[in-house]
mmCIF file of C-alpha atoms and ligand atoms in Angstrom:
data_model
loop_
_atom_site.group_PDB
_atom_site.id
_atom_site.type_symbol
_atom_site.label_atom_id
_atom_site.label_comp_id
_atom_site.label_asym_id
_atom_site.label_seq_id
_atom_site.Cartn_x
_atom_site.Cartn_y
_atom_site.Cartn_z
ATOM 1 C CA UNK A 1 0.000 0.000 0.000
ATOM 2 C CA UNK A 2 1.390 3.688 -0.634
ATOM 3 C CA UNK A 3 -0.555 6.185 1.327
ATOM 4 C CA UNK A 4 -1.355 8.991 -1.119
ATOM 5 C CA UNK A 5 -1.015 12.642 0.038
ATOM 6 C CA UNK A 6 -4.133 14.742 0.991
ATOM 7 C CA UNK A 7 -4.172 18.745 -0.068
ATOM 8 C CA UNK A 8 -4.390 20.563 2.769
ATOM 9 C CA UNK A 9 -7.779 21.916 1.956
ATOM 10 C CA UNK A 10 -9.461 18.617 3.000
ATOM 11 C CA UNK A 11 -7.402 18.268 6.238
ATOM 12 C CA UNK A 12 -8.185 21.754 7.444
ATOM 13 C CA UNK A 13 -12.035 20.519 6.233
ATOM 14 C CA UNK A 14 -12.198 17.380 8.040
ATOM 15 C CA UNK A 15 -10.072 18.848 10.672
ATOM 16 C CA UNK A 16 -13.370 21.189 11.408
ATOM 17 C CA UNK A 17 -16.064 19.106 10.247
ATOM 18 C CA UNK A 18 -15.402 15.577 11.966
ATOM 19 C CA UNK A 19 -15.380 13.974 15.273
ATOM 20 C CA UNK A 20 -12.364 12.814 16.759
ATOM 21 C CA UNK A 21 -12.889 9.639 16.253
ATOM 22 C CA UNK A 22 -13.521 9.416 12.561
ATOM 23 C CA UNK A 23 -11.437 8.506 9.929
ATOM 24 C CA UNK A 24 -9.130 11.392 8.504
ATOM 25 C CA UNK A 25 -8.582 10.888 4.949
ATOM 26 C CA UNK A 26 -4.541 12.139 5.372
ATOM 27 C CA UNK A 27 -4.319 8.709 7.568
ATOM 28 C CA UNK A 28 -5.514 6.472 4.969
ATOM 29 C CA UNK A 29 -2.903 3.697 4.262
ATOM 30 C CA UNK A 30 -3.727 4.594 0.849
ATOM 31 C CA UNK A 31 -3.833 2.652 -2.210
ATOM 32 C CA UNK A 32 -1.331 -0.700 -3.742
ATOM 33 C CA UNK A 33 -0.461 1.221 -6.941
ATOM 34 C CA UNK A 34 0.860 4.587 -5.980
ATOM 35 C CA UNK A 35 -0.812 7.824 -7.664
ATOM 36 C CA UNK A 36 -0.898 11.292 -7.155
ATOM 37 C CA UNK A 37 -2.865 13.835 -5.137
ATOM 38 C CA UNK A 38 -6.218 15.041 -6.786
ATOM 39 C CA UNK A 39 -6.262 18.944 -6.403
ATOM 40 C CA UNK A 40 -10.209 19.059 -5.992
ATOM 41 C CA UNK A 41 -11.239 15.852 -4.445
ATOM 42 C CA UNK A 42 -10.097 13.177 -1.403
ATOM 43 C CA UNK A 43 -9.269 9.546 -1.449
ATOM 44 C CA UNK A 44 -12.370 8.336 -0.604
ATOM 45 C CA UNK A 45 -14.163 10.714 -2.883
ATOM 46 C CA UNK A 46 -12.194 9.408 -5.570
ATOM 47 C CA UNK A 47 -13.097 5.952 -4.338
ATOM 48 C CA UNK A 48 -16.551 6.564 -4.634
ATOM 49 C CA UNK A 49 -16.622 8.151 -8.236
ATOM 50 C CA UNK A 50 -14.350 4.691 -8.836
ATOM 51 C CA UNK A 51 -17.251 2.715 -7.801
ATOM 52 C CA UNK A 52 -19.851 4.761 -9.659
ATOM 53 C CA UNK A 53 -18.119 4.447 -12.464
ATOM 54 C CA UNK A 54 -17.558 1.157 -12.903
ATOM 55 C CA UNK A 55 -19.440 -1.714 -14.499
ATOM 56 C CA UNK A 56 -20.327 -4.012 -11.839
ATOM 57 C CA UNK A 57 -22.356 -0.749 -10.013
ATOM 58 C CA UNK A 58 -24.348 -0.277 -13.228
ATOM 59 C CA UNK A 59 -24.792 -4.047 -13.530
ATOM 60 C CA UNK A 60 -26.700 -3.714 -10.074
ATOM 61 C CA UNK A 61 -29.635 -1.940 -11.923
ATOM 62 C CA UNK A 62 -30.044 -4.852 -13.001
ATOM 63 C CA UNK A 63 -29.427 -7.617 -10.490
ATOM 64 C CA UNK A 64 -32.038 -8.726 -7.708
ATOM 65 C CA UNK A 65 -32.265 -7.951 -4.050
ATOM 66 C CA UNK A 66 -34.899 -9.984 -2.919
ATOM 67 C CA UNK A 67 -37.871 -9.582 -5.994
ATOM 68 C CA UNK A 68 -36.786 -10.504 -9.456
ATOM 69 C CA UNK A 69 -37.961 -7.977 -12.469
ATOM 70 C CA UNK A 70 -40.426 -10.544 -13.478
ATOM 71 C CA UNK A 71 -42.893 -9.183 -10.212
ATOM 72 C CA UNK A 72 -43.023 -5.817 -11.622
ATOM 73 C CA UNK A 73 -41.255 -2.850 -11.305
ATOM 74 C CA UNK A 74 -42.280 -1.380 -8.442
ATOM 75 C CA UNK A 75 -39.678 -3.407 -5.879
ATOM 76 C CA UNK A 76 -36.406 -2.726 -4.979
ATOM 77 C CA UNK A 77 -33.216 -3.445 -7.461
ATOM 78 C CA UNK A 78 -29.721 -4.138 -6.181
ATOM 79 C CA UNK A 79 -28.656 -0.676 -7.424
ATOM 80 C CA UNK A 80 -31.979 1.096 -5.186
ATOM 81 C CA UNK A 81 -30.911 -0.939 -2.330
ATOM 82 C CA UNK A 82 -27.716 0.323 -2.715
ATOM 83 C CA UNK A 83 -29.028 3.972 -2.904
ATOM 84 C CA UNK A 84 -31.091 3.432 0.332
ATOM 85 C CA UNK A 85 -28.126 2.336 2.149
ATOM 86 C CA UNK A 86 -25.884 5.091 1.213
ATOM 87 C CA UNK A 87 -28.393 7.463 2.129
ATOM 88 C CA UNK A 88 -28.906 6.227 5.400
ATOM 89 C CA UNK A 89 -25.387 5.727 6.327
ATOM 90 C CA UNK A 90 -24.833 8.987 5.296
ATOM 91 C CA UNK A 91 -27.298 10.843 7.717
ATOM 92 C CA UNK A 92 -25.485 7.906 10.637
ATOM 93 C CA UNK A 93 -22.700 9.257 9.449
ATOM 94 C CA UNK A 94 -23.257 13.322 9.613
ATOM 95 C CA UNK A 95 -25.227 12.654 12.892
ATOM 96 C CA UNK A 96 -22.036 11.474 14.213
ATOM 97 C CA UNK A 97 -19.925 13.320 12.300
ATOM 98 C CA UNK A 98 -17.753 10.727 10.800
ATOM 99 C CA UNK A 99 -16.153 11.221 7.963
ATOM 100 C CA UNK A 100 -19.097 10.930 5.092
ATOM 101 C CA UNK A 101 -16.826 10.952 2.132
ATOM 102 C CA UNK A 102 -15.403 6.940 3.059
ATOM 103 C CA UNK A 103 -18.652 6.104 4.593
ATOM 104 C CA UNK A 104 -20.378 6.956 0.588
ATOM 105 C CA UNK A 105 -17.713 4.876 -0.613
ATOM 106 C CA UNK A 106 -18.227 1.918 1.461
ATOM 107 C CA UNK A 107 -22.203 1.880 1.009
ATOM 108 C CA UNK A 108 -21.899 2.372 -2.701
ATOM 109 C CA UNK A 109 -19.651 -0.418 -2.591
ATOM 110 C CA UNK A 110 -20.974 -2.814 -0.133
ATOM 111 C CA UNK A 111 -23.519 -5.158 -2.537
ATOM 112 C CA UNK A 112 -21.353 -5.197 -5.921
ATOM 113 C CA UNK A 113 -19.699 -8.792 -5.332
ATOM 114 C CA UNK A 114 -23.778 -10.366 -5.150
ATOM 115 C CA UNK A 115 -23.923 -12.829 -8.460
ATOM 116 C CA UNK A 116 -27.353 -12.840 -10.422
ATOM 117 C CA UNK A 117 -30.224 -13.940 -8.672
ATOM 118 C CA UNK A 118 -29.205 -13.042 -5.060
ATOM 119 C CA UNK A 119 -28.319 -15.374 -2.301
ATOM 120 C CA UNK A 120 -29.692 -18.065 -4.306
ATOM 121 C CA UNK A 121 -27.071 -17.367 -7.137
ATOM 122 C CA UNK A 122 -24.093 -17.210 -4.557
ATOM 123 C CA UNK A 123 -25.216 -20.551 -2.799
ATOM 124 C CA UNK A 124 -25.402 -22.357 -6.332
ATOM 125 C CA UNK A 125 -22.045 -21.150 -7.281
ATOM 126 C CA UNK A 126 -20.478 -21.979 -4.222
ATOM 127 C CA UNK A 127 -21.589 -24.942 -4.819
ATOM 128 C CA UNK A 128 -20.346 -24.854 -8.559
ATOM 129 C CA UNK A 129 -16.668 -24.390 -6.951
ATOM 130 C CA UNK A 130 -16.723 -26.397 -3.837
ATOM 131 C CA UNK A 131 -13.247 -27.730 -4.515
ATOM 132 C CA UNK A 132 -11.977 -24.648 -5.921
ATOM 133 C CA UNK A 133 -12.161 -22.740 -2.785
ATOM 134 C CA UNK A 134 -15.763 -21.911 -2.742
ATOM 135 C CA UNK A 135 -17.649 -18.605 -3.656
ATOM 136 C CA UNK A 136 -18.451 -16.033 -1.466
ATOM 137 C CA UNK A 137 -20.083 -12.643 -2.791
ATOM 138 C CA UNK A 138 -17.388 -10.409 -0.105
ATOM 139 C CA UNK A 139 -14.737 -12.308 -1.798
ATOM 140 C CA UNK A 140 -15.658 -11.964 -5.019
ATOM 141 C CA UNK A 141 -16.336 -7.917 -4.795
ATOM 142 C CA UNK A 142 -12.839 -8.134 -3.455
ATOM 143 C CA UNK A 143 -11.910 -9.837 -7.165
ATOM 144 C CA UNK A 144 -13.977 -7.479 -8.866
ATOM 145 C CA UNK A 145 -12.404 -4.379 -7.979
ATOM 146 C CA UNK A 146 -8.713 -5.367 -7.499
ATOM 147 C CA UNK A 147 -8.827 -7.597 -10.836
ATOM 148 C CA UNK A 148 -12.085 -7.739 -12.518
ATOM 149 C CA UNK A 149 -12.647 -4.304 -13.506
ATOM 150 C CA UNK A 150 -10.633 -1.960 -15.672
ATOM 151 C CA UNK A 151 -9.816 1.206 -15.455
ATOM 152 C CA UNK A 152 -6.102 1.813 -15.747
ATOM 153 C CA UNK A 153 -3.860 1.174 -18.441
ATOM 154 C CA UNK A 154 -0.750 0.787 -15.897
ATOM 155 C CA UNK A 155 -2.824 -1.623 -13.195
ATOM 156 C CA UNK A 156 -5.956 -3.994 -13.245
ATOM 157 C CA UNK A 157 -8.610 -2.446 -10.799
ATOM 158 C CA UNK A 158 -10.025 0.509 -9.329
ATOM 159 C CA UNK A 159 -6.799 0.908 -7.265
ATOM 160 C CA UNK A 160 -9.219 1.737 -4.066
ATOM 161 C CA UNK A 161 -8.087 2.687 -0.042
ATOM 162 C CA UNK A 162 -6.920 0.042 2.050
ATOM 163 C CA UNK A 163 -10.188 1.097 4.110
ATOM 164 C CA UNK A 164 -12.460 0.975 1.390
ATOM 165 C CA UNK A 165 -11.631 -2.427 0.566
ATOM 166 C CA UNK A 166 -10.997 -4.311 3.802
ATOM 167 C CA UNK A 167 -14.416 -2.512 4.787
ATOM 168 C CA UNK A 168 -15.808 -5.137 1.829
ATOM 169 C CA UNK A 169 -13.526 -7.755 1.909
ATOM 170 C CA UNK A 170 -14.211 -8.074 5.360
ATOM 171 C CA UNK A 171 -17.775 -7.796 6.178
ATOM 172 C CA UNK A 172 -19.671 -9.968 7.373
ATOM 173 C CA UNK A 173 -16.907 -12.534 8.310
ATOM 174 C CA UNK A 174 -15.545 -13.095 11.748
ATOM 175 C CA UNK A 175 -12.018 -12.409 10.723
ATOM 176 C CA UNK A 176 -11.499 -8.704 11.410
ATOM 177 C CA UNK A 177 -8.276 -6.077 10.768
ATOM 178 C CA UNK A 178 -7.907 -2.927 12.450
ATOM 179 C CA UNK A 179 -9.348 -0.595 10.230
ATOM 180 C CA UNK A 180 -12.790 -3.227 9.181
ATOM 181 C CA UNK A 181 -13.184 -1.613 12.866
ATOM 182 C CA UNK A 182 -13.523 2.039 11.762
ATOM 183 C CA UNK A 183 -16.911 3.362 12.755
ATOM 184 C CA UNK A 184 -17.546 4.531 9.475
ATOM 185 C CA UNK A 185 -17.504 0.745 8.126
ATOM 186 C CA UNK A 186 -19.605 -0.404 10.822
ATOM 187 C CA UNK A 187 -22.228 2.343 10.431
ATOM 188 C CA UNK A 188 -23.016 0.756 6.443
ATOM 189 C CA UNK A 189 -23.348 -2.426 8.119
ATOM 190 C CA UNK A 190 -26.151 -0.740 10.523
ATOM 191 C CA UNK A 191 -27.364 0.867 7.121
ATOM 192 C CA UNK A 192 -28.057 -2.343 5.246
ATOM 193 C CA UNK A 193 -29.976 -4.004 7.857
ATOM 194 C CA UNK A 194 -32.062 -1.139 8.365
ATOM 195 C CA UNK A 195 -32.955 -0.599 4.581
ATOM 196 C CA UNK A 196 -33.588 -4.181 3.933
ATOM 197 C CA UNK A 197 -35.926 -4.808 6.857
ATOM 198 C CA UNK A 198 -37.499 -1.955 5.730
ATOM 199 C CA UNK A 199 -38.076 -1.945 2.256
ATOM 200 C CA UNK A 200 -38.438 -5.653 2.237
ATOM 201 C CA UNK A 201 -41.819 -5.354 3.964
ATOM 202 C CA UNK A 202 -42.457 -2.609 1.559
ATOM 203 C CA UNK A 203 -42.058 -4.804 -1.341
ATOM 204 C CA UNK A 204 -43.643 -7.914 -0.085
ATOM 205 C CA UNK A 205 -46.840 -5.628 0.337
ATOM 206 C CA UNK A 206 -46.711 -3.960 -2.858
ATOM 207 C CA UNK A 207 -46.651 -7.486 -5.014
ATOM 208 C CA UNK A 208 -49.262 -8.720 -2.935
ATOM 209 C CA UNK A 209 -47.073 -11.724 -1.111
ATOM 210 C CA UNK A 210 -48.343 -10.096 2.463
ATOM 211 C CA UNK A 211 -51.220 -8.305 3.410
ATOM 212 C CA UNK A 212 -51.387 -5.622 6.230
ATOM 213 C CA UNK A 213 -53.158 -7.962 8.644
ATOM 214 C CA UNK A 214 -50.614 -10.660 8.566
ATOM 215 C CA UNK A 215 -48.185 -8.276 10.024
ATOM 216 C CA UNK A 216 -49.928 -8.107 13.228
ATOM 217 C CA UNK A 217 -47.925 -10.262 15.271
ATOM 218 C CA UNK A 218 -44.535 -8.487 14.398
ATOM 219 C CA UNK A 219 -43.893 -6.357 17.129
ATOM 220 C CA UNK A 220 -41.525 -3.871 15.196
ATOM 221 C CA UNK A 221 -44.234 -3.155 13.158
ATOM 222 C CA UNK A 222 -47.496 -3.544 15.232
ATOM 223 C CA UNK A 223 -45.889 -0.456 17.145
ATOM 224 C CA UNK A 224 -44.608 1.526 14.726
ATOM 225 C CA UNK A 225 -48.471 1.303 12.949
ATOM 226 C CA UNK A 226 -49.968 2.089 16.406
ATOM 227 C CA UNK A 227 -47.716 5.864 16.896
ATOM 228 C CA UNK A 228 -49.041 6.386 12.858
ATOM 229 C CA UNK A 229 -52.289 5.776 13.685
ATOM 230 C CA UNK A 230 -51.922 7.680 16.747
ATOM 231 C CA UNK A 231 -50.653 10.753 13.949
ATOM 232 C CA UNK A 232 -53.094 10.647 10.788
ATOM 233 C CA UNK A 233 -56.418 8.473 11.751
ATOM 234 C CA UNK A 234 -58.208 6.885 8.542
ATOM 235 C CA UNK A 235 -55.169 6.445 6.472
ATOM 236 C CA UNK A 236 -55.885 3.872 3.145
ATOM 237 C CA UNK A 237 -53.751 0.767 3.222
ATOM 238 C CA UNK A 238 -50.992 2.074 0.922
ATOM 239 C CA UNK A 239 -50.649 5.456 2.897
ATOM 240 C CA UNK A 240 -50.637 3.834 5.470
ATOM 241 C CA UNK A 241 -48.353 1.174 4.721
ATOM 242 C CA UNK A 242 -45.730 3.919 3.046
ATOM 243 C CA UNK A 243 -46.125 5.842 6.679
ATOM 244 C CA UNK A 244 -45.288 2.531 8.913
ATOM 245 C CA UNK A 245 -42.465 1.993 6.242
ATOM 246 C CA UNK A 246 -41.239 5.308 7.323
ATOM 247 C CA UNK A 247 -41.584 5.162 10.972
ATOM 248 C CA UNK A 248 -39.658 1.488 10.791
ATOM 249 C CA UNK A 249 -36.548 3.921 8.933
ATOM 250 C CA UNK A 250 -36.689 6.248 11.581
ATOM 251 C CA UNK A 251 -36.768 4.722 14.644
ATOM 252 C CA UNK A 252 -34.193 2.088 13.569
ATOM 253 C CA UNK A 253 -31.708 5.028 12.321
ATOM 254 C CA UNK A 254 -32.758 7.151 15.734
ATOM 255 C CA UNK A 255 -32.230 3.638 17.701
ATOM 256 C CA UNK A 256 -28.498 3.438 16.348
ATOM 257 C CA UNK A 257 -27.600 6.727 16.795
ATOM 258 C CA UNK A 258 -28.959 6.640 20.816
ATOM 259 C CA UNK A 259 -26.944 3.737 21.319
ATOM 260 C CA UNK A 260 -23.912 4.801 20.102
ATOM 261 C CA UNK A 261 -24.089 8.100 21.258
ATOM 262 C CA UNK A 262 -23.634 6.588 24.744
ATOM 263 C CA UNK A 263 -20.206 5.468 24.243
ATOM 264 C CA UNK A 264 -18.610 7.397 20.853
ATOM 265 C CA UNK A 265 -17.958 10.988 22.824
ATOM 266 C CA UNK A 266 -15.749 9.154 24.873
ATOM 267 C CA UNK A 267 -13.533 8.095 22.071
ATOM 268 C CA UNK A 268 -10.936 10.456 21.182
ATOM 269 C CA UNK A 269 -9.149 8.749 18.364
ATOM 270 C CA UNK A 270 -9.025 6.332 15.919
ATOM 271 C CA UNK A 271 -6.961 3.867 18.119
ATOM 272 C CA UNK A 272 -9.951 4.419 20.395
ATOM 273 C CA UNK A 273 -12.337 2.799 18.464
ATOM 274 C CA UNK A 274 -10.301 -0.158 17.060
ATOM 275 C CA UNK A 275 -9.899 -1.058 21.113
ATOM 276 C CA UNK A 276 -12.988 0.044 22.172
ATOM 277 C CA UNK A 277 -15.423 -3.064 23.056
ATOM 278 C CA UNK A 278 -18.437 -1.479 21.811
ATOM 279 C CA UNK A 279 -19.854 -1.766 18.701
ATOM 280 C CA UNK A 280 -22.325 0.557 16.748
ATOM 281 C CA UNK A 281 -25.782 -1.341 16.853
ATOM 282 C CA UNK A 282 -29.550 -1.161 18.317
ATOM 283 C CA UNK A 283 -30.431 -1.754 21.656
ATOM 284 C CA UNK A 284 -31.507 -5.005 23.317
ATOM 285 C CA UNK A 285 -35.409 -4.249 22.513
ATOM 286 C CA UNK A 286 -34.694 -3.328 18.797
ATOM 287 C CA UNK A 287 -32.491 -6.323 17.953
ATOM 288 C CA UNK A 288 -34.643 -8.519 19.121
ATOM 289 C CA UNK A 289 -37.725 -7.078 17.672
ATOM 290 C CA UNK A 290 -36.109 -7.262 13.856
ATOM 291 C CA UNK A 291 -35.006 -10.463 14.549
ATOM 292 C CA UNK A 292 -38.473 -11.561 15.518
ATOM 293 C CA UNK A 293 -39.171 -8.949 11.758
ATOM 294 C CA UNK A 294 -36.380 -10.900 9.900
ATOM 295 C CA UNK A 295 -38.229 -14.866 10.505
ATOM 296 C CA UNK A 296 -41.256 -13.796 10.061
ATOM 297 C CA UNK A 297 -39.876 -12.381 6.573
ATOM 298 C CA UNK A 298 -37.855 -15.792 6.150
ATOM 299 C CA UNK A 299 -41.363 -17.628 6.520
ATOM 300 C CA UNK A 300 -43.878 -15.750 4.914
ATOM 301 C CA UNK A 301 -42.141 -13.835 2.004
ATOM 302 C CA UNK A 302 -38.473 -15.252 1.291
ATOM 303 C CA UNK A 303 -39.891 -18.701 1.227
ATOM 304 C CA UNK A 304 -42.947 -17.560 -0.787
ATOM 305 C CA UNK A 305 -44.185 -20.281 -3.020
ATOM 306 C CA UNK A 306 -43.438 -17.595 -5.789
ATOM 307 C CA UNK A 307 -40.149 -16.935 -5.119
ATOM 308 C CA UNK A 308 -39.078 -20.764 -4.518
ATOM 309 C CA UNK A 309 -40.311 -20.815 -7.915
ATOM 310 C CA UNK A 310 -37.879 -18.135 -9.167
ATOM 311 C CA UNK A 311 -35.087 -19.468 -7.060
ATOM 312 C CA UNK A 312 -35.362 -23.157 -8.561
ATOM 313 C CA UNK A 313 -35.130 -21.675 -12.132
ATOM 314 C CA UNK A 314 -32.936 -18.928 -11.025
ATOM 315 C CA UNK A 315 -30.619 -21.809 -9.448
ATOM 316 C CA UNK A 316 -30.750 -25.062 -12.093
ATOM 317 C CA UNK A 317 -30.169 -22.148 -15.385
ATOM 318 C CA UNK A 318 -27.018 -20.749 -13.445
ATOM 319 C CA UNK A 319 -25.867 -24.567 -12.381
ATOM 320 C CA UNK A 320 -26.169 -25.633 -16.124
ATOM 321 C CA UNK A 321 -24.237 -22.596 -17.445
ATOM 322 C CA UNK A 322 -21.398 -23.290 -15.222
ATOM 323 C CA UNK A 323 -21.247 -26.823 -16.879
ATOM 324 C CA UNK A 324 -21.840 -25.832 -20.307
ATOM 325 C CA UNK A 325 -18.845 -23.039 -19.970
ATOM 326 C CA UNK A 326 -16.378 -25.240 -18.220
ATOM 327 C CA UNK A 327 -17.155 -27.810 -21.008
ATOM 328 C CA UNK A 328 -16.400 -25.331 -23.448
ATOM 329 C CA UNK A 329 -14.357 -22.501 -22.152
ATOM 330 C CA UNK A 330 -13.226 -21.206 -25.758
ATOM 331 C CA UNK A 331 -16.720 -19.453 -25.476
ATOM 332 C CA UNK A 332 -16.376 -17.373 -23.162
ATOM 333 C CA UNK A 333 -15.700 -13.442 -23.670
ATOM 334 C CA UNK A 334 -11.808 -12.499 -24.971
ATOM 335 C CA UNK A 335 -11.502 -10.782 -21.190
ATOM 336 C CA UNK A 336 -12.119 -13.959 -19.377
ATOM 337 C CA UNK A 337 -10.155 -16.858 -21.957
ATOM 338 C CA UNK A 338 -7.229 -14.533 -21.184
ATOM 339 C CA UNK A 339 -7.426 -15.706 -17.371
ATOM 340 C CA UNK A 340 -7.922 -18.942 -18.413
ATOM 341 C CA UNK A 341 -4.580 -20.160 -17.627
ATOM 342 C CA UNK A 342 -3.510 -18.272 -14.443
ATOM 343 C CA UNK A 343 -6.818 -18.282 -12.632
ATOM 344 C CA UNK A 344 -8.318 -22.032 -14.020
ATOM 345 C CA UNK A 345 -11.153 -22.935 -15.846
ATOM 346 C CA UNK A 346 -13.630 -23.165 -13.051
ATOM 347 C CA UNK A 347 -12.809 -19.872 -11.232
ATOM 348 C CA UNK A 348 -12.726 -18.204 -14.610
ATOM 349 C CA UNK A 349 -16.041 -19.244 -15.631
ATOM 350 C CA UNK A 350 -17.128 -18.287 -11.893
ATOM 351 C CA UNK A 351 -15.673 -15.249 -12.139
ATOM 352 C CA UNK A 352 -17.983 -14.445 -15.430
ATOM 353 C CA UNK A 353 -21.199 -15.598 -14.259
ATOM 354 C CA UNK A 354 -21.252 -13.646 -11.354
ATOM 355 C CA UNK A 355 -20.591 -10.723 -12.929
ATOM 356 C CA UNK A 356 -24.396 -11.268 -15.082
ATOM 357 C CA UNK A 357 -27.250 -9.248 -14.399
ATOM 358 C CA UNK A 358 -30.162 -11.727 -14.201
ATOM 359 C CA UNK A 359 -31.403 -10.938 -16.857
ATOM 360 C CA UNK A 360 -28.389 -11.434 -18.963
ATOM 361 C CA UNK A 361 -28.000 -15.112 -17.039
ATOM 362 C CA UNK A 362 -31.407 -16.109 -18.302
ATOM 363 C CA UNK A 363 -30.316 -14.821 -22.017
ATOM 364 C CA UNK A 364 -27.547 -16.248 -22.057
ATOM 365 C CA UNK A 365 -28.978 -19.550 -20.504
ATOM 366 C CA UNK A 366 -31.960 -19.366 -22.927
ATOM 367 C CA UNK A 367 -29.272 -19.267 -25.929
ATOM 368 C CA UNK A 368 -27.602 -23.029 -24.566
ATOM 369 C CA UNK A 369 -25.022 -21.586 -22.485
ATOM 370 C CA UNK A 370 -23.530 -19.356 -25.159
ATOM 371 C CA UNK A 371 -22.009 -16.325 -23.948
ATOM 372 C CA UNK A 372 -20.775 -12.969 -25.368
ATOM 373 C CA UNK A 373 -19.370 -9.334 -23.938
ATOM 374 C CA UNK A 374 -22.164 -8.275 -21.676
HETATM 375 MG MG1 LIG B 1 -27.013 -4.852 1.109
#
């Protein structure tokens, strides 16, 4: 890693702007292929225009969160999820004045490694490559933007900050380096679970998997509809629905922010925070009430006779490619038969069917396997 320099404009901004516990951008570790200052932006705004730019961010347009794009178009995408996530993590992060700029990066980053067809796409690959060391969508963002993308003639990848990437590469896994313990990475992590909780019920009522009633045992929500009620009497189902939606956004984000307002004045660096024992996150009551949220979503809309429908296709068309492409590698895109040798066939072929949209998986299924330059 070479640590890039900062212009002094953005230390003498962040020096006023953040908390003393955030990340500064002059301490980045900075990047493994050494490049110049930007006069006008940071490291982690860079990062983020990176991301934005590349082609597995646009590919999330087009790549499911929970609801394929045969339901409608009402639901959330990958890419909206994303959006929703950023834009919570950023008012986390303002409220606690981290340092936004990284925390942007990290959210707009945090999804890219998913394959087509969601969890149910990563399980079937992993399953593709069980003897090849597995696949794992944290892993494979981690591929995608130190190899997979391209950007520079001098390097392969986006070239991001050590925090930006070990913020992705190590989320969601036990094993955990000093700085996949800044605040500002665990604040997307907050972000993420409170837009998917959310927006998932929205969804699952919009297509019609859940009515309003059957949400009357989930506490999270039973409450959250009683202080709306309690507000705006007479409200029609979707009004009311959108206004519970609302309330669930804003007393998860006000939950976080209480909690770790308790403990974050008292850090006064950096160091602080990698040694501190707490960890941003909701309070006994909340956790448990969207865990109690999260089964009953397991139960009644991620196992949805509907969606088991969609995952079975979703799951044998991506198994059959992965066959068909190993069989006959010499048809896969100029970009990937160049990897061919280093990386081997079956992580090479991995590597480019995780990278699909869904819809481009079912194309590309529907034509017998036979690829092209997405
Ligand atoms: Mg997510």
């Amino acid at each position: 890693m070479t640590a890039t320099p900062v212009p002094q404009w953005l230390v003498e901004r962040e020096a006023a702007l953040l908390a003393p516990y955030a990340m500064q951008s002059a301490d980045s570790a900075g990047r493994r292929h050494a490049e110049s200052a930007h006069t006008y932006r940071g490291p982690y705004q860079r990062d983020r225009d990176r991301i934005i730019h590349s082609a597995a961010f646009r590919r999330l347009a087009h790549k499911m969160q929970v609801f394929t794009g045969d339901l409608g178009d009402y639901h959330r995408t990958r890419l909206t999820h994303t959006l929703e996530v950023a834009s919570i993590a950023r008012t986390l992060a303002r409220a606690l004045r981290l340092n936004e700029d990284l925390v942007e990066a990290l959210a707009l980053a945090h999804d890219l490694g998913h394959p087509p067809f969601g969890h149910a796409g990563e399980e079937t690959l992993d399953e593709c490559v069980a003897g090849y060391g597995g696949f794992n969508h944290n892993r494979h963002a981690l591929r995608l933007v130190e190899e997979l993308e391209i950007r520079y003639q001098e390097f392969p990848g986006l070239n991001l900050t050590r925090e930006v990437l070990e913020g992705q590469g190590f989320r969601g896994e036990k094993e955990c380096s000093v700085s996949a313990r800044l605040l500002e990475i665990q604040i997307v992590d907050a972000a993420d679970s409170i837009a998917y909780d959310s927006h998932d019920v929205d969804d699952a009522l919009e297509l019609e998997l859940l009515e309003l009633a059957d949400l009357g045992g989930v506490t999270i929500w039973r409450d959250a509809r009683r202080r709306v009620e309690k507000r705006w009497a007479n409200l029609d189902d979707v009004r009311l629905r959108l206004a519970v939606v609302h309330e669930l956004i804003d007393l998860q984000v006000s939950d976080v922010l209480l909690q770790a307002k308790s403990w974050v004045d008292a850090l006064k660096s950096v160091e602080d925070v990698v040694n501190s024992p707490s960890r941003i996150g909701f309070s006994n009551d909340i956790e448990q009430q969207k865990a109690e949220l999260e089964q009953f979503l397991f139960d009644a809309v991620y196992r949805h006779p509907k969606l088991l429908a969609m995952r079975e296709k979703a799951q044998s068309a991506l198994a059959e490619m992965f066959v068909a492409f190993v069989r006959e590698p010499e048809r896969l895109p100029s970009g990937f038969r160049n990897r061919l040798v280093s990386e081997g066939v079956e992580r090479t072929v991995t590597d480019y069917i995780a990278g699909m949209t869904d819809r481009f998986a079912m194309q590309t299924h529907e034509r017998g396997g036979c690829g092209g330059d997405q």
